[in-house]
PDB file of C-alpha atoms in Angstrom:
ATOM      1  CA  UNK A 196       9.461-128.655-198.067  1.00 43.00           C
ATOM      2  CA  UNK A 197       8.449-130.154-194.250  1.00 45.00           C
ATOM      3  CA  UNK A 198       4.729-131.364-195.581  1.00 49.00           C
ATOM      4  CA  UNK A 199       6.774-133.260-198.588  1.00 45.00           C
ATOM      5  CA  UNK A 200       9.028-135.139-196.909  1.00 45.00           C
ATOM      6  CA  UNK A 201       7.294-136.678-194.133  1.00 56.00           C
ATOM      7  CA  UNK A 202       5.397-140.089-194.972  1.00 71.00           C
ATOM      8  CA  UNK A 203       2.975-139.556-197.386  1.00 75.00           C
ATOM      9  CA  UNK A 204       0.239-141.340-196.452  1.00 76.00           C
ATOM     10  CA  UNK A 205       0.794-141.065-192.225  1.00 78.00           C
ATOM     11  CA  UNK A 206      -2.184-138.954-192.003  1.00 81.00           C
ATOM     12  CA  UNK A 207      -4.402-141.330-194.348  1.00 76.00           C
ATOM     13  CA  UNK A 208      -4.114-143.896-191.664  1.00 78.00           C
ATOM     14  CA  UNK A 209      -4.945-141.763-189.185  1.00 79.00           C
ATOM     15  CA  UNK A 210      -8.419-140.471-190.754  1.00 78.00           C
ATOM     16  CA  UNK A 211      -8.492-144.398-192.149  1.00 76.00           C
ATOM     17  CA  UNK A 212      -8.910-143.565-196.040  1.00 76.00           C
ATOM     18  CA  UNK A 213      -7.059-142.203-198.547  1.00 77.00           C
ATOM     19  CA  UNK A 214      -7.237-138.463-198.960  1.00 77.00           C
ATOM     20  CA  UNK A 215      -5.867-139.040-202.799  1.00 76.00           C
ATOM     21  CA  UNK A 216      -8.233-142.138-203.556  1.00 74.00           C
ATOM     22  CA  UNK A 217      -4.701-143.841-204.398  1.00 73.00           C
ATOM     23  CA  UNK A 218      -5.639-147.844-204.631  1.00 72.00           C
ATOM     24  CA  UNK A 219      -2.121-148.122-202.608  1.00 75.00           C
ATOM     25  CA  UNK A 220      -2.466-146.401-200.194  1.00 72.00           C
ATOM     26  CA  UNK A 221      -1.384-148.424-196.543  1.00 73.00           C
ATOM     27  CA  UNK A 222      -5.212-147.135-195.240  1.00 68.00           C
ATOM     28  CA  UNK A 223      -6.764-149.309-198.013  1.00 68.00           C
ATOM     29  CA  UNK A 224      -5.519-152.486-196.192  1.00 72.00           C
ATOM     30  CA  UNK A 225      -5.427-150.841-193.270  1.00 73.00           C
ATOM     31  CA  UNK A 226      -8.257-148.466-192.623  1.00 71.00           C
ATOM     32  CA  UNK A 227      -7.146-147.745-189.007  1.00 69.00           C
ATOM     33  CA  UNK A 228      -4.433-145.552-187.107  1.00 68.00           C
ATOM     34  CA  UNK A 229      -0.713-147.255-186.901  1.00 67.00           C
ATOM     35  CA  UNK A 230       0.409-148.815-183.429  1.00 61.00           C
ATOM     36  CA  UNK A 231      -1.382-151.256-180.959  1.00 58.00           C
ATOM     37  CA  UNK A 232      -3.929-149.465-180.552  1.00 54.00           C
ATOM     38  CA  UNK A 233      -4.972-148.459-183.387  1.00 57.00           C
ATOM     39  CA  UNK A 234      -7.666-151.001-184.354  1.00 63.00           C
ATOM     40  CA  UNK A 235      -9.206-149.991-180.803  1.00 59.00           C
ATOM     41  CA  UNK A 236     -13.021-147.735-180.965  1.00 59.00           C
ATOM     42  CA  UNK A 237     -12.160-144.262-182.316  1.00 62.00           C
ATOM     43  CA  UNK A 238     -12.599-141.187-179.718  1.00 71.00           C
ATOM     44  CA  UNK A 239     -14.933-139.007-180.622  1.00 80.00           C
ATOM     45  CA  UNK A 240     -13.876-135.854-181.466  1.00 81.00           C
ATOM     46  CA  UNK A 241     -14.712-132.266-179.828  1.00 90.00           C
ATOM     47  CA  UNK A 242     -16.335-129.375-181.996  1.00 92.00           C
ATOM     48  CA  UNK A 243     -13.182-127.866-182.551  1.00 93.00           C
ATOM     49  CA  UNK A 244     -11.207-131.679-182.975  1.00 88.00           C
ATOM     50  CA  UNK A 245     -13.514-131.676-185.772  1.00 91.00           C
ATOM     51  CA  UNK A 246     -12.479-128.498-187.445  1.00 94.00           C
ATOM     52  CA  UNK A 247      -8.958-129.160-186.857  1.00 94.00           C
ATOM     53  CA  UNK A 248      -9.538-132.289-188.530  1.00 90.00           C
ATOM     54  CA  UNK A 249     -11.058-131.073-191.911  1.00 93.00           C
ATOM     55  CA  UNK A 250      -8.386-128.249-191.581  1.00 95.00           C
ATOM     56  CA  UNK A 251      -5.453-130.817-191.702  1.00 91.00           C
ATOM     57  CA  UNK A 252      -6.906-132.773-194.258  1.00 91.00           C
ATOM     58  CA  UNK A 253      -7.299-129.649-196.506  1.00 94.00           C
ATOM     59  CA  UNK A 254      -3.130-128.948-195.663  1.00 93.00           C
ATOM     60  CA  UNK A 255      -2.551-132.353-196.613  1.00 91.00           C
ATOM     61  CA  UNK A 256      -4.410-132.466-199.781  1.00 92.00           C
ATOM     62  CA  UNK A 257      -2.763-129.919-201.538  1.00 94.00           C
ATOM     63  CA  UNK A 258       1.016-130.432-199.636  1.00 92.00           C
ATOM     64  CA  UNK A 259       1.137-126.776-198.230  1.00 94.00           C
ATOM     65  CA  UNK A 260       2.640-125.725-194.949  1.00 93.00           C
ATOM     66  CA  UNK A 261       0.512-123.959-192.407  1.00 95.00           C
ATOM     67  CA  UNK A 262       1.637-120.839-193.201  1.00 95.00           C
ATOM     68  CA  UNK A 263       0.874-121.233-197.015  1.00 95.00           C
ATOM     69  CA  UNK A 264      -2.972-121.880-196.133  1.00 96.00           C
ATOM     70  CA  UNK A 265      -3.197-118.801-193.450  1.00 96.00           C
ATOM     71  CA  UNK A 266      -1.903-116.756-196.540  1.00 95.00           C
ATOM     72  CA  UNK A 267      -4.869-118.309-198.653  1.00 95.00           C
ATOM     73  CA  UNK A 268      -7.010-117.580-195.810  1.00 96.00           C
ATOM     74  CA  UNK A 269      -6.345-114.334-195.005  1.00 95.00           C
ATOM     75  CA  UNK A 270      -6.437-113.562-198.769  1.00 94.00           C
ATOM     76  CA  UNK A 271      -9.781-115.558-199.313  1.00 94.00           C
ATOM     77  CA  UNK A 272     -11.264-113.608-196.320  1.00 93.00           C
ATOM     78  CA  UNK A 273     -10.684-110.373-198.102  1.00 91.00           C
ATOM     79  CA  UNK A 274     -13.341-108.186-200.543  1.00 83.00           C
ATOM     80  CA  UNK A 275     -16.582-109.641-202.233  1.00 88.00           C
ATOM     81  CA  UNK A 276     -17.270-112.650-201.967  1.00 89.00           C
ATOM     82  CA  UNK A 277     -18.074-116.261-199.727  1.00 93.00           C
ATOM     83  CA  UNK A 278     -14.400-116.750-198.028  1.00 94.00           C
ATOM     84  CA  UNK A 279     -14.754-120.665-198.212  1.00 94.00           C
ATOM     85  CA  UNK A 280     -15.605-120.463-202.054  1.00 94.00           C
ATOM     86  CA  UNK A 281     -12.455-118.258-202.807  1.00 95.00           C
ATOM     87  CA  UNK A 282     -10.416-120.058-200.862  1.00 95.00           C
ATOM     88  CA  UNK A 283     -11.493-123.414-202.345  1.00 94.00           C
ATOM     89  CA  UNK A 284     -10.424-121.596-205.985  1.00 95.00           C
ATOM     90  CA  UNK A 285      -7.473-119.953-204.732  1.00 95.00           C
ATOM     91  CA  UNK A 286      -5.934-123.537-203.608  1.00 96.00           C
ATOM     92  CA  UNK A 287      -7.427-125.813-206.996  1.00 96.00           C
ATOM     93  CA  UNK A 288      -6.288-122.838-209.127  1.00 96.00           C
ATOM     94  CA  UNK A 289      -2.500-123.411-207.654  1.00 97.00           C
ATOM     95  CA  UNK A 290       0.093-124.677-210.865  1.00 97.00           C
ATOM     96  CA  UNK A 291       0.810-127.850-208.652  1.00 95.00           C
ATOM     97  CA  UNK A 292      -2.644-128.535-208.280  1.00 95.00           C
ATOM     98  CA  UNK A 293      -3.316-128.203-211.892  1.00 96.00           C
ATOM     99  CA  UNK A 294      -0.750-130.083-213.163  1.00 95.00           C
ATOM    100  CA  UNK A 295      -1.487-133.192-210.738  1.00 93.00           C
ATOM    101  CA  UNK A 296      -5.593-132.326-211.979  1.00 93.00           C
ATOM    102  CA  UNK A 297      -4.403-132.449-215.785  1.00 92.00           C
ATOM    103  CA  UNK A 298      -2.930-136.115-215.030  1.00 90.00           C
ATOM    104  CA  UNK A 299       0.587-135.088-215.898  1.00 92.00           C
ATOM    105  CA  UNK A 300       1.937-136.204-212.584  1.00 91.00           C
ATOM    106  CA  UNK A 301       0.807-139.018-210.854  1.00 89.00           C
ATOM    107  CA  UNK A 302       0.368-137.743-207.304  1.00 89.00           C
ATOM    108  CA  UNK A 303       0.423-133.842-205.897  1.00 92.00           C
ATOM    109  CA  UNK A 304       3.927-134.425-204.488  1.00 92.00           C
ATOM    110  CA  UNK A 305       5.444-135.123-208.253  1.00 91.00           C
ATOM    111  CA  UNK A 306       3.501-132.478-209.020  1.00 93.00           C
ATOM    112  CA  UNK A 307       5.384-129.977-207.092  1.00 95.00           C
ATOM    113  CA  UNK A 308       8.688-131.873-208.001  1.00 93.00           C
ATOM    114  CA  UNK A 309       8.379-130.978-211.927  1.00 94.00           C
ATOM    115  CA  UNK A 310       7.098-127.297-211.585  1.00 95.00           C
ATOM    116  CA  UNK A 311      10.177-126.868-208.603  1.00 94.00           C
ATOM    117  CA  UNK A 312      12.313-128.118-211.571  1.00 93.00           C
ATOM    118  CA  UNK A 313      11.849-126.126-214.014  1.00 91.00           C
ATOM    119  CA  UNK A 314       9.814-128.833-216.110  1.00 93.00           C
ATOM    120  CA  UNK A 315       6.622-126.830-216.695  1.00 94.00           C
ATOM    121  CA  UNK A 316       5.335-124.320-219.200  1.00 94.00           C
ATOM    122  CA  UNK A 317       2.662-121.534-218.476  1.00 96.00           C
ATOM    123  CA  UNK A 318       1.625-119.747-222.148  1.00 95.00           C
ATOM    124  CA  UNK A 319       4.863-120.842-223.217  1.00 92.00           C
ATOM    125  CA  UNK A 320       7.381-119.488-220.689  1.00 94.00           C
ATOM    126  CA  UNK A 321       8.970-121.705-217.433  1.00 94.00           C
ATOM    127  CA  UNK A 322       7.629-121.215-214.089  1.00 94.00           C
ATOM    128  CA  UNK A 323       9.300-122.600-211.268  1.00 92.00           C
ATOM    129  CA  UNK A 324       7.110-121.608-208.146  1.00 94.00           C
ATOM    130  CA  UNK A 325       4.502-124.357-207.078  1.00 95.00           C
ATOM    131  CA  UNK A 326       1.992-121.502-205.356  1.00 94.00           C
ATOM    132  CA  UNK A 327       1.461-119.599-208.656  1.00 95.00           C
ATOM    133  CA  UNK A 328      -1.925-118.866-209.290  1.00 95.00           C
ATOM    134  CA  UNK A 329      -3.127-119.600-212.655  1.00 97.00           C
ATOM    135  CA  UNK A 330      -6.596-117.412-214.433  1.00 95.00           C
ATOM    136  CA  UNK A 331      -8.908-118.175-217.037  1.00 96.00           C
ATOM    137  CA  UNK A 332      -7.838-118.895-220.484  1.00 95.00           C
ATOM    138  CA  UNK A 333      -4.160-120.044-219.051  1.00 97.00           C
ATOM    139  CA  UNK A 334      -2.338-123.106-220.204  1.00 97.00           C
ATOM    140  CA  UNK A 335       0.103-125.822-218.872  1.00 96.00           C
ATOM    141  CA  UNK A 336       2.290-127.303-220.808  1.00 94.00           C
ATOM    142  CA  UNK A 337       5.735-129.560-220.725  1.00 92.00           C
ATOM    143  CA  UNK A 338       8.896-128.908-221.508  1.00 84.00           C
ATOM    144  CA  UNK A 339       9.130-131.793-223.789  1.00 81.00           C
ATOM    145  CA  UNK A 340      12.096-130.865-225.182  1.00 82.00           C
ATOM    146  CA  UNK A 341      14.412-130.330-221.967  1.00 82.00           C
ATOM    147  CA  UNK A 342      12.214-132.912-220.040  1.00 84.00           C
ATOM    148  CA  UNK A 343      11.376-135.893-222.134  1.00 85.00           C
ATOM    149  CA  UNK A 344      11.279-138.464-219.610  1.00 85.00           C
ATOM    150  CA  UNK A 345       8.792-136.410-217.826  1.00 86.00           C
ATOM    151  CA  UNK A 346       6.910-136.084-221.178  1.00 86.00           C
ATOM    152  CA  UNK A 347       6.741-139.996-222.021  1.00 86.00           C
ATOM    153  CA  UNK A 348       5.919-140.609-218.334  1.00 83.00           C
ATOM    154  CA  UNK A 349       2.976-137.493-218.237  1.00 83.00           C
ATOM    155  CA  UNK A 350       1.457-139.473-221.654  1.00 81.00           C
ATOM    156  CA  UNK A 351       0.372-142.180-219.357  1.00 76.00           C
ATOM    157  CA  UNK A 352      -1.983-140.326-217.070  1.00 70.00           C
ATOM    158  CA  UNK A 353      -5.316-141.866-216.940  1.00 66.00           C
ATOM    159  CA  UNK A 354      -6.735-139.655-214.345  1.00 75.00           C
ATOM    160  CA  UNK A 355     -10.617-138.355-214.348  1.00 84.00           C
ATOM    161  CA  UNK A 356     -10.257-134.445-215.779  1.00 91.00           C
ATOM    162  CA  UNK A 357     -12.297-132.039-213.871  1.00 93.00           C
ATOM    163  CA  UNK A 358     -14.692-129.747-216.218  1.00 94.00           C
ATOM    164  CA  UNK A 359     -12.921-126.666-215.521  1.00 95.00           C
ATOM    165  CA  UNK A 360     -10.200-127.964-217.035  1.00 95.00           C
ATOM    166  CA  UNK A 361      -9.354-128.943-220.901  1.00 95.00           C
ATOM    167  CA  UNK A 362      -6.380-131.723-221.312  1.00 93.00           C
ATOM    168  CA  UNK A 363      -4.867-132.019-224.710  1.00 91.00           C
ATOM    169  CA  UNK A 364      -2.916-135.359-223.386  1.00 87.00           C
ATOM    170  CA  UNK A 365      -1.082-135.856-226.765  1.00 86.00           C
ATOM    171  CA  UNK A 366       0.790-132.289-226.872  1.00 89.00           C
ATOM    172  CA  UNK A 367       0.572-132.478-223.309  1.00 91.00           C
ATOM    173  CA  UNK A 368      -1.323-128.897-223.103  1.00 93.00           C
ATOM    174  CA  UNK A 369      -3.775-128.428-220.313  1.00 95.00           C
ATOM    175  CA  UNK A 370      -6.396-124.762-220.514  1.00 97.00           C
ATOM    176  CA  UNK A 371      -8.002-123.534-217.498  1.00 97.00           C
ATOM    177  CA  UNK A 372     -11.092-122.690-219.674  1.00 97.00           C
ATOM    178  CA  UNK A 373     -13.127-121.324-216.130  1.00 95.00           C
ATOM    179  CA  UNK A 374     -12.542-120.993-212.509  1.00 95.00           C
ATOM    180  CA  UNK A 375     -13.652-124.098-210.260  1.00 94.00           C
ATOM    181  CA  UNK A 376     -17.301-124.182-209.351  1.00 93.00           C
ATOM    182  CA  UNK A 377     -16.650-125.156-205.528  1.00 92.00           C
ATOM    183  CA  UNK A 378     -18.637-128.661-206.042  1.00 92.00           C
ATOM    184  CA  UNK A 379     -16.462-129.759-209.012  1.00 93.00           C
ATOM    185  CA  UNK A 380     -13.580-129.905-206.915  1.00 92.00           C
ATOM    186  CA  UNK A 381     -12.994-133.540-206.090  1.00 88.00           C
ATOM    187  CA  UNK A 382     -11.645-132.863-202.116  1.00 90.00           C
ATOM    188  CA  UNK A 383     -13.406-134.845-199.797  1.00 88.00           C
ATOM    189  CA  UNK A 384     -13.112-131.581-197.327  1.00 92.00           C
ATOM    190  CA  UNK A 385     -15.624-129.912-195.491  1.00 93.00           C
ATOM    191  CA  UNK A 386     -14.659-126.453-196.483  1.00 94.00           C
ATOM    192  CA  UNK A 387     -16.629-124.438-194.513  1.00 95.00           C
ATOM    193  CA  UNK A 388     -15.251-125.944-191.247  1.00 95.00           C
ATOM    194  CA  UNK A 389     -11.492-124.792-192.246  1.00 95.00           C
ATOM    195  CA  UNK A 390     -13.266-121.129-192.330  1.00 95.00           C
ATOM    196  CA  UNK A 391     -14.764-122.066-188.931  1.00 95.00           C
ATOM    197  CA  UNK A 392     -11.682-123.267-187.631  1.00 95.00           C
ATOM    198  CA  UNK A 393      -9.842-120.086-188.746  1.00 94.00           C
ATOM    199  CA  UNK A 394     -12.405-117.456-187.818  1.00 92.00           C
ATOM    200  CA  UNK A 395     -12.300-118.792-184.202  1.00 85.00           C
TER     201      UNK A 395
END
């Protein structure tokens, strides 16, 4: 995938911090865009620079392409309910997403790496796609048994769990026990400027 392969934390330096909170991150050191100029007074951005802005780091976050977040737009925008709460859900609620929540991969991009290779588990059976949306009362799991380097290496995670979510870290099980409240989910991202941005 495009998003994956370019330099992981290019945009960080741009927006000078981390969007992961990952202590290594070059923008730690570095809080400032690359190049000569970078150091320089940042331009202030326009009304819609700012949406664009909150919009890209939203992409970023979760490692989808452009087209991937229109979809979860469009979707979001659709029947009952606040757009920029359902599309929050609809992106947190992702397998990837979960699996890097649960602490069984260390960043988002492994994340997609282990559920594109067959290494993950949902009630029991092997899903492959990244985008699938998980409901209530699911569970993650590894494939210990094909994948046991993944399994030693997913036995280290030490990140924070999110409420929603309930971790079993020794038989590497993770339940979605409820759907995200929008403030539990730990994206610095002002959400309702990506629904600006795309209701333009």
């Amino acid at each position: 995938m495009a998003t994956a392969s370019q330099a992981k934390h290019k945009f960080c330096r741009r927006i000078g911090q981390c969007l992961w909170g990952d202590p290594k991150c070059p923008s730690v050191k570095r809080p400032y865009p690359a190049g000569p100029h970078g150091k320089g007074r940042r331009q202030k951005l326009s009304t819609y620079g700012e949406l664009l802005l909150e919009k890209q780091k939203l992409r970023n976050y979760y490692a989808i392409s452009e087209k991937q977040l229109q979809i979860a737009y469009h979707k979001a925008k659709a029947g009952l309910g606040q757009t920029h709460e359902k599309l929050f859900r609809s992106l947190e609620t992702r397998l990837d997403a979960l699996v890097f929540r649960a602490g069984f991969a260390p960043t988002i991009f492994a994340a997609k790496q282990y559920v594109n290779h067959g290494h993950i588990l949902v009630d029991g059976k092997r899903v492959d796609r990244a985008s699938c949306q998980l409901k209530e009362g699911q569970v993650i799991s590894i494939n210990a048994e094909k994948s046991p380097a993944v399994a030693e290496a997913a036995k280290k995670g030490n990140s924070t769990i999110p409420p929603y979510l309930e971790v079993d870290l020794e038989n590497l099980k993770a339940t979605l026990v409820r759907m995200p409240q929008i403030e539990e989910i730990p994206v610095n991202v002002k959400i309702m400027s990506v629904v600006e941005y795309y209701a333009r």
